């Protein structure tokens, strides 16, 4: 693929920004509430001045969990968006989040159909020291990769990484997979149940730049090609646990705590047991750790995750012209190959 | 004064992991907390909350030890934590009686950047003041500060208040539900020094009069809210993580969600703490203000 060749991609008329998918990740909750307030003010003004409204859907994904300031009520909402879960049978006793995932799929999807929103940006916080991360299922969705590169350029003081989870479309499970394009914007460190002004501001600025990029793209701007470093998840590592009680028997080692994205070498410390011993990384390949000591992952059996880094070449892109758009009305999944 | 019966409480809030982990560890193997003539009892105060990794199930256990709750009839119809409070009062109290435990250490974590903090409930508790003086000196140059909550309205009925000498240990910053190695080890060290002090006291060592610098609780400051009670601003970046640093009139205090600064309007310099504690959003508390004071403790010696 020539880097000079400009790849035309379909317009992105509808964008969704979602907060509160986990009810205690507060930056997204407060940001979406604030954007809703501003949108109401702008819409009022637009009605008065007869302007075309911007098509940004603002969604508070899990209101009940938000109200209780918990991650979820019955089950993790951000695991409910597989095709199987969305289309399977629904009993009266279905967990709240399963019912809610169907409502969100109707609002933003249906997943996999031409009616789905063009871009979903799902806002999250983590207790891990990860800075700002994009989390996506694809390492060749040029839209997401270009948005990421735009944010890197506009926010040079914010540590920023692109995380790739190599999950097929069939198996994808998170809210952002409902749109034609989607990614999670994950910012940390922030304790759950707390909003830190620096983290909130980074998220607000990041979302603003994303929306600016979409407007520029839709207006015909050409975005030049280049490179993005992509971190692809390889595996998770669980805490050492007591064989009977399953309680953890060690904590993340002080040398590893807060060192997300600092290369972990074989024999580097991983955990410190409560009796003071060091448990070391026994893998043979140096890998990049992330989600180090994320609160919500204790119950998922994840102390940290490990990724491989590689440089991905991204082509120049621009929006399709009216003529170019015609044959693309049916399909959108194959645009990366054009 | 006696320091014969000592307890260590963990899991009063089920998601404050240092205390939960330490108490579980010491329940399995208590060698580390034994001292001559003292058997320190490790105890999980709120097991249901610990199991769910949540602060509380029905109501905050660390506010539940009021006289009304402790004497409330109603059996199993009572909220879980009220039942627990009554049970804890039976085992380690009764609160206010000669049979109550001598010393209870209650282990807590906070999302605030408070470092190692000891919480004192009475400025006249010379035994506690002497112990805190000992701990501070043993930990130096590492910091260990003392928060005095004797405020008639803001003081609350804690789990540890069942004992004659209640000691709160608060170590942060640590997110709820997370175990950080450095925070865990810090709490362990504080307790080691505390138990060393008790051992010395029980051996008959006399502790001469001493002075202890404390931070006395003044008032609670809530987040700015709108007419519906929703929070409309966050702790300002200049104040975030600045526990124990002076806050002067005119200093930035909050930042609204659209970026405006709200300044501190008090009449004098205060020392804020519990800045941006997750559990206090629902208690209408963004931070508390304190003033610095020096307390004097008389000499103490085992009778």
Coordinates of C-alpha atoms in Angstrom, one line a residue:
Chain A
X1 CA 0.0 0.0 0.0
X2 CA 1.4 3.4 -1.0
X3 CA 1.4 5.9 1.8
X4 CA 0.8 8.7 -0.9
X5 CA -2.5 7.2 -2.1
X6 CA -5.5 8.8 -0.4
X7 CA -8.1 6.4 0.8
X8 CA -11.7 7.7 0.5
X9 CA -13.9 6.6 3.3
X10 CA -17.7 7.1 3.9
X11 CA -18.9 10.1 5.8
X12 CA -19.5 10.0 9.5
X13 CA -22.9 11.8 9.9
X14 CA -23.8 10.3 13.3
X15 CA -21.4 10.1 16.3
X16 CA -22.3 8.8 19.8
X17 CA -20.4 9.8 23.0
X18 CA -21.3 7.5 25.9
X19 CA -20.6 7.9 29.6
X20 CA -21.5 5.9 32.7
X21 CA -21.2 2.5 30.9
X22 CA -19.6 1.7 34.3
X23 CA -21.6 3.7 36.8
X24 CA -18.6 4.6 39.1
X25 CA -16.3 5.8 36.3
X26 CA -17.1 9.4 37.0
X27 CA -15.2 11.5 34.4
X28 CA -17.5 10.2 31.6
X29 CA -20.6 10.6 33.7
X30 CA -19.9 14.2 34.5
X31 CA -18.7 15.0 31.0
X32 CA -21.7 13.6 29.2
X33 CA -24.0 15.4 31.7
X34 CA -22.1 18.6 31.0
X35 CA -22.3 18.1 27.2
X36 CA -26.0 17.3 27.5
X37 CA -26.5 20.6 29.3
X38 CA -24.5 22.5 26.6
X39 CA -26.3 20.7 23.8
X40 CA -29.7 21.8 25.2
X41 CA -28.4 25.4 25.3
X42 CA -27.0 25.2 21.8
X43 CA -30.2 23.5 20.4
X44 CA -32.2 26.3 21.9
X45 CA -30.0 28.8 20.1
X46 CA -30.1 26.8 16.9
X47 CA -33.9 26.6 16.9
X48 CA -33.9 30.4 17.3
X49 CA -31.4 30.9 14.5
X50 CA -32.6 27.9 12.3
X51 CA -29.2 26.3 12.1
X52 CA -28.7 22.6 11.2
X53 CA -28.2 20.7 14.5
X54 CA -24.9 18.7 15.0
X55 CA -25.6 15.0 15.0
X56 CA -23.8 14.0 18.2
X57 CA -25.8 11.5 20.4
X58 CA -25.0 11.9 24.0
X59 CA -25.8 8.8 26.1
X60 CA -25.6 7.9 29.7
X61 CA -25.4 4.1 29.3
X62 CA -26.1 2.6 32.7
X63 CA -28.3 5.0 34.7
X64 CA -29.1 2.6 37.5
X65 CA -25.4 1.8 38.1
X66 CA -24.7 5.5 38.0
X67 CA -27.4 6.2 40.6
X68 CA -25.8 3.7 43.0
X69 CA -22.3 4.7 42.0
X70 CA -21.4 1.1 41.2
X71 CA -19.7 -0.5 38.2
X72 CA -22.9 -2.5 37.4
X73 CA -26.1 -3.6 39.0
X74 CA -26.4 -7.3 37.9
X75 CA -23.7 -7.9 35.3
X76 CA -21.0 -5.9 33.5
X77 CA -22.8 -3.9 30.8
X78 CA -19.6 -3.6 28.7
X79 CA -19.6 -7.3 28.1
X80 CA -23.2 -7.5 26.9
X81 CA -22.8 -6.5 23.3
X82 CA -21.9 -9.7 21.5
X83 CA -24.3 -10.7 18.7
X84 CA -25.3 -13.7 20.7
X85 CA -26.2 -11.7 23.8
X86 CA -28.0 -9.0 21.8
X87 CA -30.1 -11.4 19.7
X88 CA -30.6 -14.3 22.1
X89 CA -33.8 -15.1 24.0
X90 CA -34.8 -12.7 26.7
X91 CA -36.5 -14.0 29.9
X92 CA -38.5 -11.9 32.4
X93 CA -35.8 -12.4 34.9
X94 CA -33.1 -11.0 32.6
X95 CA -30.3 -9.0 34.3
X96 CA -30.8 -5.3 34.2
X97 CA -27.8 -4.8 32.0
X98 CA -28.9 -7.3 29.4
X99 CA -32.2 -5.4 29.0
X100 CA -30.3 -2.1 28.9
X101 CA -27.9 -3.5 26.2
X102 CA -30.9 -4.2 23.9
X103 CA -32.1 -0.6 24.5
X104 CA -28.7 0.8 23.6
X105 CA -28.5 -1.5 20.6
X106 CA -31.8 -0.2 19.3
X107 CA -30.7 3.4 20.0
X108 CA -27.1 3.2 18.5
X109 CA -27.4 0.1 16.3
X110 CA -28.6 -2.4 15.5
X111 CA -25.0 -3.7 15.6
X112 CA -23.9 -4.9 12.1
X113 CA -26.7 -3.0 10.2
X114 CA -26.5 0.1 8.0
X115 CA -28.6 1.9 10.5
X116 CA -25.9 1.8 13.2
X117 CA -24.3 5.1 14.2
X118 CA -21.1 5.8 12.4
X119 CA -18.8 6.2 15.4
X120 CA -19.1 5.3 19.0
X121 CA -16.8 6.8 21.6
X122 CA -17.3 5.1 25.0
X123 CA -15.8 6.9 28.0
X124 CA -14.1 5.0 30.8
X125 CA -11.7 5.5 33.7
X126 CA -9.2 3.1 35.2
X127 CA -7.4 2.9 38.5
X128 CA -4.3 2.0 36.5
X129 CA -1.7 4.6 35.6
X130 CA -2.5 4.4 31.8
X131 CA -2.8 8.0 30.8
X132 CA -5.2 8.3 27.9
X133 CA -5.8 5.1 25.9
X134 CA -7.9 4.3 22.8
X135 CA -9.1 0.7 23.0
X136 CA -10.2 -0.8 19.8
X137 CA -10.8 -4.2 18.2
X138 CA -9.1 -3.4 15.0
X139 CA -5.5 -2.2 14.2
X140 CA -6.6 -1.2 10.7
X141 CA -9.6 1.0 11.2
X142 CA -8.2 4.1 9.7
X143 CA -10.9 6.3 11.2
X144 CA -10.0 5.4 14.8
X145 CA -6.2 5.5 14.1
X146 CA -6.4 8.9 12.5
X147 CA -8.5 10.3 15.3
X148 CA -5.9 8.9 17.7
X149 CA -3.1 10.6 15.8
X150 CA -5.0 13.8 15.7
X151 CA -5.3 13.7 19.5
X152 CA -1.6 12.9 19.9
X153 CA -0.7 16.0 17.9
X154 CA -3.2 18.3 19.6
X155 CA -2.4 17.1 23.2
X156 CA 1.3 16.5 23.2
X157 CA 1.6 16.7 27.0
X158 CA -0.9 13.9 27.6
X159 CA 0.6 10.4 27.5
X160 CA -1.4 8.5 24.9
X161 CA -1.5 5.0 23.6
X162 CA -3.5 2.9 21.1
X163 CA -4.5 -0.5 22.5
X164 CA -5.7 -3.2 20.2
X165 CA -7.7 -6.2 21.4
X166 CA -7.6 -8.8 18.6
X167 CA -11.2 -9.9 18.9
X168 CA -13.3 -10.8 15.8
X169 CA -16.4 -9.0 14.9
X170 CA -18.4 -12.1 15.9
X171 CA -16.9 -12.1 19.4
X172 CA -16.7 -8.4 20.1
X173 CA -18.6 -7.6 23.3
X174 CA -18.3 -3.9 24.2
X175 CA -20.6 -1.0 23.6
X176 CA -18.2 0.6 21.1
X177 CA -18.6 -2.4 18.8
X178 CA -22.2 -1.4 18.1
X179 CA -21.2 1.5 15.8
X180 CA -19.8 1.1 12.4
X181 CA -16.6 2.5 13.9
X182 CA -15.9 2.6 17.6
X183 CA -13.4 2.8 20.4
X184 CA -13.2 3.2 24.2
X185 CA -11.5 6.3 25.5
X186 CA -9.9 5.0 28.8
X187 CA -8.2 7.5 31.1
X188 CA -6.4 6.9 34.4
X189 CA -5.4 6.9 37.1
X190 CA -8.6 7.8 38.8
X191 CA -10.2 5.9 41.7
X192 CA -13.7 4.7 41.0
X193 CA -16.3 6.9 42.6
X194 CA -14.1 10.0 42.3
X195 CA -13.7 12.7 39.7
X196 CA -10.2 14.2 39.4
X197 CA -10.2 17.5 37.7
X198 CA -7.1 16.8 35.6
X199 CA -8.6 13.5 34.3
X200 CA -11.9 15.1 33.6
X201 CA -10.2 17.9 31.7
X202 CA -8.1 15.5 29.6
X203 CA -11.3 13.6 28.7
X204 CA -13.2 16.8 27.9
X205 CA -10.4 18.0 25.6
X206 CA -10.0 14.6 24.0
X207 CA -13.7 14.3 23.2
X208 CA -13.6 17.9 21.8
X209 CA -10.7 17.1 19.5
X210 CA -12.4 13.9 18.4
X211 CA -15.5 15.8 17.4
X212 CA -13.4 18.5 15.7
X213 CA -11.7 15.8 13.7
X214 CA -15.0 14.3 12.6
X215 CA -16.2 17.7 11.4
X216 CA -13.0 18.3 9.5
X217 CA -13.2 14.8 8.0
X218 CA -16.9 15.3 6.9
X219 CA -15.9 18.7 5.4
X220 CA -13.5 17.1 3.0
X221 CA -10.1 17.6 4.8
X222 CA -7.3 15.3 3.7
X223 CA -5.5 13.7 6.6
X224 CA -1.9 12.7 5.6
X225 CA -0.7 9.2 6.2
X226 CA 2.0 8.2 8.7
X227 CA 2.6 5.8 11.6
X228 CA 1.0 4.9 14.8
X229 CA 2.5 2.6 17.5
X230 CA -0.2 0.0 18.4
X231 CA -0.1 -2.1 21.5
X232 CA -1.8 -5.5 20.9
X233 CA -3.0 -7.4 23.9
X234 CA -1.2 -10.8 24.2
X235 CA -2.2 -12.2 27.6
X236 CA -3.4 -11.5 31.1
X237 CA -1.7 -12.4 34.4
X238 CA -3.7 -13.2 37.5
X239 CA -2.6 -12.6 41.1
X240 CA -1.1 -15.5 43.0
X241 CA -4.1 -16.9 45.0
X242 CA -4.7 -19.2 47.9
X243 CA -5.8 -22.6 46.5
X244 CA -8.7 -23.0 49.0
X245 CA -10.1 -19.5 49.5
X246 CA -9.0 -18.0 46.1
X247 CA -8.0 -14.9 48.1
X248 CA -5.0 -13.1 46.6
X249 CA -1.7 -13.8 48.4
X250 CA 0.4 -11.1 46.9
X251 CA 0.2 -7.5 45.7
X252 CA 1.6 -5.9 42.5
X253 CA 5.3 -5.4 43.3
X254 CA 6.2 -1.8 44.1
X255 CA 8.7 -1.8 41.2
X256 CA 5.8 -2.6 38.8
X257 CA 3.0 -0.5 40.4
X258 CA 2.2 2.6 38.2
X259 CA 4.6 1.4 35.5
X260 CA 2.0 0.8 32.8
X261 CA 3.6 0.7 29.3
X262 CA 7.2 0.4 30.7
X263 CA 8.7 -2.7 29.1
X264 CA 8.6 -5.7 31.3
X265 CA 11.5 -8.1 30.9
X266 CA 11.8 -11.8 31.8
X267 CA 12.7 -12.0 35.5
X268 CA 11.4 -8.5 36.3
X269 CA 9.4 -8.3 39.6
X270 CA 5.7 -8.8 39.2
X271 CA 4.3 -9.4 42.7
X272 CA 5.3 -9.1 46.3
X273 CA 3.8 -11.7 48.6
X274 CA 2.6 -10.7 52.0
X275 CA 5.6 -12.4 53.5
X276 CA 7.9 -10.3 51.4
X277 CA 9.0 -12.6 48.6
X278 CA 9.2 -11.4 45.0
X279 CA 7.4 -13.3 42.3
X280 CA 9.0 -12.7 38.9
X281 CA 7.8 -12.5 35.3
X282 CA 8.5 -16.0 33.8
X283 CA 7.7 -15.2 30.2
X284 CA 10.4 -15.4 27.6
X285 CA 9.4 -12.3 25.6
X286 CA 9.6 -8.7 26.9
X287 CA 6.1 -7.3 26.8
X288 CA 4.4 -4.0 27.7
X289 CA 2.2 -4.2 30.9
X290 CA -1.1 -2.3 31.2
X291 CA -4.2 -2.3 33.3
X292 CA -1.8 -2.8 36.2
X293 CA -3.9 -3.1 39.4
X294 CA -7.2 -2.1 37.9
X295 CA -9.8 -2.5 40.7
X296 CA -12.5 -4.0 38.6
X297 CA -10.3 -6.8 37.3
X298 CA -9.6 -8.5 40.6
X299 CA -12.9 -10.4 40.1
X300 CA -12.0 -11.1 36.5
X301 CA -8.7 -12.7 37.6
X302 CA -6.5 -10.1 36.0
X303 CA -3.7 -8.4 37.9
X304 CA -2.2 -6.9 34.7
X305 CA -2.3 -7.4 31.0
X306 CA 0.6 -7.7 28.5
X307 CA 0.9 -6.3 25.0
X308 CA 3.3 -6.4 22.0
X309 CA 4.1 -3.1 20.4
X310 CA 4.3 -2.6 16.6
X311 CA 4.4 0.3 14.3
X312 CA 1.3 0.5 12.0
X313 CA 1.4 2.4 8.7
X314 CA -1.8 4.4 8.1
X315 CA -2.7 5.7 4.7
X316 CA -3.8 9.2 3.9
X317 CA -7.6 9.4 4.1
X318 CA -10.5 11.8 3.1
X319 CA -14.2 11.6 3.0
X320 CA -15.8 10.0 -0.1
X321 CA -17.4 12.3 -2.6
X322 CA -21.1 11.9 -3.5
X323 CA -20.2 9.8 -6.5
X324 CA -17.8 7.5 -4.6
X325 CA -20.5 7.0 -2.0
X326 CA -23.0 5.2 -4.3
X327 CA -21.5 1.7 -4.4
X328 CA -20.8 1.8 -0.7
X329 CA -24.4 2.1 0.4
X330 CA -24.6 -1.6 1.1
X331 CA -21.3 -2.5 2.7
X332 CA -19.0 -0.7 5.0
X333 CA -17.0 -3.5 6.6
X334 CA -14.5 -3.7 3.7
X335 CA -13.5 -0.1 3.5
X336 CA -10.1 -0.7 5.0
X337 CA -9.1 -2.7 1.9
X338 CA -9.9 0.1 -0.6
Chain B
X1 CA -4.6 2.8 82.6
X2 CA -4.3 -0.7 81.3
X3 CA -3.3 -2.0 77.8
X4 CA -4.1 -5.6 78.3
X5 CA -6.9 -6.3 75.8
X6 CA -6.2 -5.0 72.3
X7 CA -8.0 -5.5 69.1
X8 CA -7.2 -4.8 65.4
X9 CA -10.3 -4.1 63.2
X10 CA -10.2 -4.5 59.5
X11 CA -12.9 -4.4 56.9
X12 CA -15.1 -1.8 58.8
X13 CA -15.4 -0.6 55.2
X14 CA -15.4 -3.7 53.0
X15 CA -13.5 -2.1 50.1
X16 CA -10.6 -0.6 52.1
X17 CA -8.2 -3.4 51.3
X18 CA -5.1 -2.8 53.5
X19 CA -7.0 -3.6 56.7
X20 CA -8.9 -6.5 55.2
X21 CA -5.7 -8.1 53.9
X22 CA -3.7 -7.5 57.2
X23 CA -6.5 -8.9 59.4
X24 CA -7.0 -11.9 57.2
X25 CA -3.2 -12.5 57.2
X26 CA -3.0 -12.2 61.0
X27 CA -6.0 -14.4 61.6
X28 CA -4.2 -17.1 59.7
X29 CA -0.9 -16.5 61.4
X30 CA -0.8 -14.0 64.3
X31 CA 2.9 -14.2 65.2
X32 CA 3.6 -10.7 63.8
X33 CA 1.1 -9.0 66.1
X34 CA 1.9 -10.8 69.4
X35 CA 3.9 -9.1 72.1
X36 CA 4.8 -10.1 75.6
X37 CA 1.7 -9.9 77.9
X38 CA -0.6 -8.6 75.0
X39 CA -2.7 -10.7 72.8
X40 CA -3.9 -8.5 70.0
X41 CA -7.1 -9.9 68.4
X42 CA -7.5 -9.4 64.7
X43 CA -11.1 -9.0 63.6
X44 CA -13.1 -8.4 60.4
X45 CA -15.9 -6.1 61.5
X46 CA -18.0 -6.1 58.4
X47 CA -17.7 -9.5 56.7
X48 CA -20.7 -9.1 54.3
X49 CA -19.3 -5.9 53.0
X50 CA -15.8 -7.5 52.6
X51 CA -17.3 -10.4 50.7
X52 CA -19.0 -7.9 48.3
X53 CA -16.0 -5.6 48.2
X54 CA -18.3 -2.7 49.0
X55 CA -18.1 0.0 51.7
X56 CA -21.3 -1.2 53.4
X57 CA -24.4 -3.3 52.8
X58 CA -27.2 -1.3 54.4
X59 CA -25.6 1.6 56.3
X60 CA -22.1 2.8 57.2
X61 CA -20.8 0.6 60.0
X62 CA -18.4 3.4 61.1
X63 CA -21.3 5.7 61.9
X64 CA -23.4 3.0 63.5
X65 CA -22.2 2.8 67.1
X66 CA -24.7 5.4 68.4
X67 CA -26.4 4.8 71.8
X68 CA -29.7 4.4 69.9
X69 CA -28.4 1.7 67.6
X70 CA -26.6 -0.2 70.3
X71 CA -29.7 -0.5 72.4
X72 CA -32.3 -0.8 69.5
X73 CA -34.6 -3.8 69.8
X74 CA -36.0 -5.5 66.6
X75 CA -33.6 -8.4 66.1
X76 CA -33.2 -9.5 62.5
X77 CA -35.4 -6.6 61.1
X78 CA -32.6 -4.2 61.9
X79 CA -30.1 -3.1 59.1
X80 CA -27.2 -5.5 58.8
X81 CA -24.6 -3.0 60.1
X82 CA -26.7 -2.1 63.2
X83 CA -26.8 -5.8 64.0
X84 CA -23.1 -6.0 63.5
X85 CA -22.6 -3.0 65.8
X86 CA -24.6 -4.7 68.5
X87 CA -22.5 -7.9 68.1
X88 CA -19.2 -6.0 68.1
X89 CA -20.3 -4.1 71.2
X90 CA -21.1 -7.4 73.0
X91 CA -17.7 -8.9 72.1
X92 CA -15.4 -5.8 72.6
X93 CA -17.5 -3.6 74.8
X94 CA -19.9 -2.7 76.2
X95 CA -19.0 0.8 75.1
X96 CA -18.4 3.0 78.1
X97 CA -18.2 0.1 80.6
X98 CA -15.2 -1.2 82.6
X99 CA -15.4 -4.5 80.6
X100 CA -14.7 -2.8 77.3
X101 CA -11.4 -3.5 75.5
X102 CA -8.5 -1.2 76.3
X103 CA -7.3 -0.4 72.8
X104 CA -8.9 -0.9 69.4
X105 CA -7.0 -0.1 66.2
X106 CA -9.4 0.4 63.2
X107 CA -7.7 0.1 59.8
X108 CA -8.9 2.4 57.0
X109 CA -7.8 3.5 53.5
X110 CA -8.8 6.7 51.7
X111 CA -8.7 7.9 48.1
X112 CA -7.3 11.2 49.5
X113 CA -3.6 11.9 49.5
X114 CA -3.4 11.8 53.3
X115 CA -0.3 9.6 53.7
X116 CA -0.2 8.0 57.1
X117 CA -2.7 9.5 59.5
X118 CA -3.7 8.6 63.0
X119 CA -7.2 9.6 64.1
X120 CA -7.7 10.7 67.7
X121 CA -11.2 11.2 69.3
X122 CA -10.3 13.0 72.5
X123 CA -7.6 15.6 73.3
X124 CA -7.6 14.2 76.9
X125 CA -6.7 10.7 76.0
X126 CA -3.1 10.8 77.3
X127 CA -2.4 7.1 76.6
X128 CA -3.3 7.6 72.9
X129 CA -1.4 10.8 72.7
X130 CA 1.7 9.1 74.1
X131 CA 1.3 6.2 71.7
X132 CA 0.9 8.6 68.8
X133 CA 4.0 10.5 69.9
X134 CA 5.9 7.3 70.0
X135 CA 4.7 6.2 66.6
X136 CA 5.5 9.5 65.0
X137 CA 9.1 9.4 66.4
X138 CA 9.6 5.8 65.4
X139 CA 8.5 6.5 61.8
X140 CA 10.5 9.7 61.3
X141 CA 11.6 11.0 58.9
X142 CA 8.6 9.3 57.3
X143 CA 5.5 11.4 58.0
X144 CA 2.7 10.3 60.3
X145 CA 0.2 13.0 61.2
X146 CA -2.5 13.1 63.8
X147 CA -6.1 14.2 63.0
X148 CA -8.2 15.1 66.1
X149 CA -11.9 14.9 65.6
X150 CA -13.5 16.2 68.8
X151 CA -16.0 18.4 66.9
X152 CA -19.3 18.2 68.7
X153 CA -21.3 18.0 65.4
X154 CA -18.8 16.3 63.1
X155 CA -17.6 13.6 65.5
X156 CA -19.2 10.3 64.7
X157 CA -19.8 6.9 66.4
X158 CA -17.0 4.7 65.1
X159 CA -16.4 1.0 65.4
X160 CA -13.4 1.7 67.5
X161 CA -15.3 3.9 69.9
X162 CA -16.4 0.7 71.7
X163 CA -12.9 0.7 73.3
X164 CA -11.5 2.9 76.1
X165 CA -8.7 4.1 73.8
X166 CA -9.9 4.1 70.2
X167 CA -7.2 4.6 67.5
X168 CA -8.1 5.2 63.8
X169 CA -5.4 4.4 61.2
X170 CA -6.1 6.0 57.8
X171 CA -3.6 5.5 55.0
X172 CA -3.9 6.8 51.5
X173 CA -4.1 7.4 48.6
X174 CA -5.5 4.1 47.5
X175 CA -8.5 3.5 45.3
X176 CA -11.4 1.5 46.9
X177 CA -11.1 -2.2 46.1
X178 CA -7.4 -1.9 45.2
X179 CA -4.5 -3.2 47.2
X180 CA -1.3 -1.1 46.8
X181 CA 1.9 -2.7 48.1
X182 CA 3.4 0.5 49.5
X183 CA 0.2 1.5 51.3
X184 CA -0.2 -2.0 52.8
X185 CA 3.4 -2.0 54.1
X186 CA 3.0 1.5 55.6
X187 CA 0.0 0.4 57.6
X188 CA 1.9 -2.7 58.7
X189 CA 4.8 -0.6 60.0
X190 CA 2.4 1.8 61.9
X191 CA 0.9 -1.2 63.7
X192 CA 4.3 -2.7 64.5
X193 CA 5.3 0.5 66.3
X194 CA 1.9 0.8 68.0
X195 CA 2.3 -2.7 69.4
X196 CA 5.9 -2.1 70.4
X197 CA 4.7 0.9 72.4
X198 CA 2.0 -1.2 74.2
X199 CA 4.6 -3.8 75.0
X200 CA 6.9 -1.2 76.5
X201 CA 4.0 0.3 78.5
X202 CA 3.1 -3.1 79.8
X203 CA 6.7 -3.7 80.9
X204 CA 6.4 -0.7 83.2
X205 CA 8.2 1.9 81.1
X206 CA 7.2 5.4 82.2
X207 CA 6.6 7.8 79.3
X208 CA 7.3 11.4 80.5
X209 CA 5.1 14.4 79.6
X210 CA 5.2 15.2 75.9
X211 CA 3.7 17.5 73.3
X212 CA 2.0 16.3 70.1
X213 CA 1.2 18.4 67.1
X214 CA -2.3 17.6 65.9
X215 CA -4.7 18.9 63.2
X216 CA -8.1 19.7 64.8
X217 CA -11.2 19.2 62.7
X218 CA -13.0 22.6 62.0
X219 CA -15.6 22.2 59.4
X220 CA -16.9 20.1 56.5
X221 CA -16.9 21.7 53.0
X222 CA -19.4 20.3 50.4
X223 CA -19.1 20.5 46.7
X224 CA -21.0 23.3 45.0
X225 CA -24.4 21.9 43.9
X226 CA -27.2 23.0 41.7
X227 CA -30.9 23.4 42.7
X228 CA -31.4 19.6 42.2
X229 CA -28.5 18.7 44.5
X230 CA -26.2 17.7 41.6
X231 CA -22.5 18.4 42.0
X232 CA -21.5 21.2 39.6
X233 CA -17.7 21.5 40.3
X234 CA -14.7 19.3 41.1
X235 CA -11.8 19.8 43.5
X236 CA -9.6 22.3 41.8
X237 CA -6.3 20.9 40.4
X238 CA -4.4 23.3 42.7
X239 CA -6.1 21.7 45.7
X240 CA -6.3 18.1 44.6
X241 CA -3.7 15.9 46.5
X242 CA -2.7 18.9 48.7
X243 CA -3.9 17.4 52.0
X244 CA -2.3 19.0 55.0
X245 CA -1.0 22.0 53.0
X246 CA -2.2 25.5 54.0
X247 CA -5.3 26.8 52.1
X248 CA -5.5 30.6 52.3
X249 CA -8.5 32.8 51.6
X250 CA -8.7 33.5 47.9
X251 CA -6.9 30.2 46.9
X252 CA -8.5 28.1 44.2
X253 CA -10.8 25.5 45.7
X254 CA -13.2 24.1 43.1
X255 CA -13.3 24.1 39.3
X256 CA -16.7 23.9 37.6
X257 CA -17.2 21.4 34.8
X258 CA -17.0 24.3 32.3
X259 CA -13.7 25.5 33.7
X260 CA -14.4 28.4 36.1
X261 CA -12.6 28.6 39.4
X262 CA -14.3 28.9 42.8
X263 CA -12.1 30.4 45.5
X264 CA -11.9 29.6 49.3
X265 CA -13.8 32.3 51.1
X266 CA -12.8 31.6 54.7
X267 CA -11.5 34.2 57.1
X268 CA -8.1 32.6 57.7
X269 CA -5.6 29.9 56.7
X270 CA -6.8 26.3 57.2
X271 CA -5.3 22.9 56.6
X272 CA -7.6 20.8 54.4
X273 CA -7.7 17.0 54.5
X274 CA -9.8 14.1 53.2
X275 CA -9.7 16.0 49.9
X276 CA -11.8 14.1 47.3
X277 CA -12.5 11.0 49.3
X278 CA -14.8 8.8 47.2
X279 CA -17.0 7.8 50.1
X280 CA -17.8 11.3 51.1
X281 CA -19.6 12.4 47.9
X282 CA -22.8 11.0 49.4
X283 CA -22.0 12.6 52.8
X284 CA -21.8 16.0 51.2
X285 CA -18.1 16.4 51.9
X286 CA -15.4 17.5 49.4
X287 CA -12.9 18.0 52.1
X288 CA -12.6 19.0 55.8
X289 CA -10.7 22.0 57.2
X290 CA -8.5 21.7 60.2
X291 CA -6.2 24.0 62.3
X292 CA -2.9 23.1 63.8
X293 CA -2.6 22.7 67.5
X294 CA -0.1 21.4 70.0
X295 CA -1.5 19.1 72.7
X296 CA 0.1 18.2 75.9
X297 CA 0.0 14.7 77.3
X298 CA 0.8 14.0 81.0
X299 CA 3.2 11.3 81.9
X300 CA 1.8 7.7 81.9
X301 CA 2.9 4.6 83.6
X302 CA 1.3 1.2 84.1
X303 CA -0.1 1.1 87.6

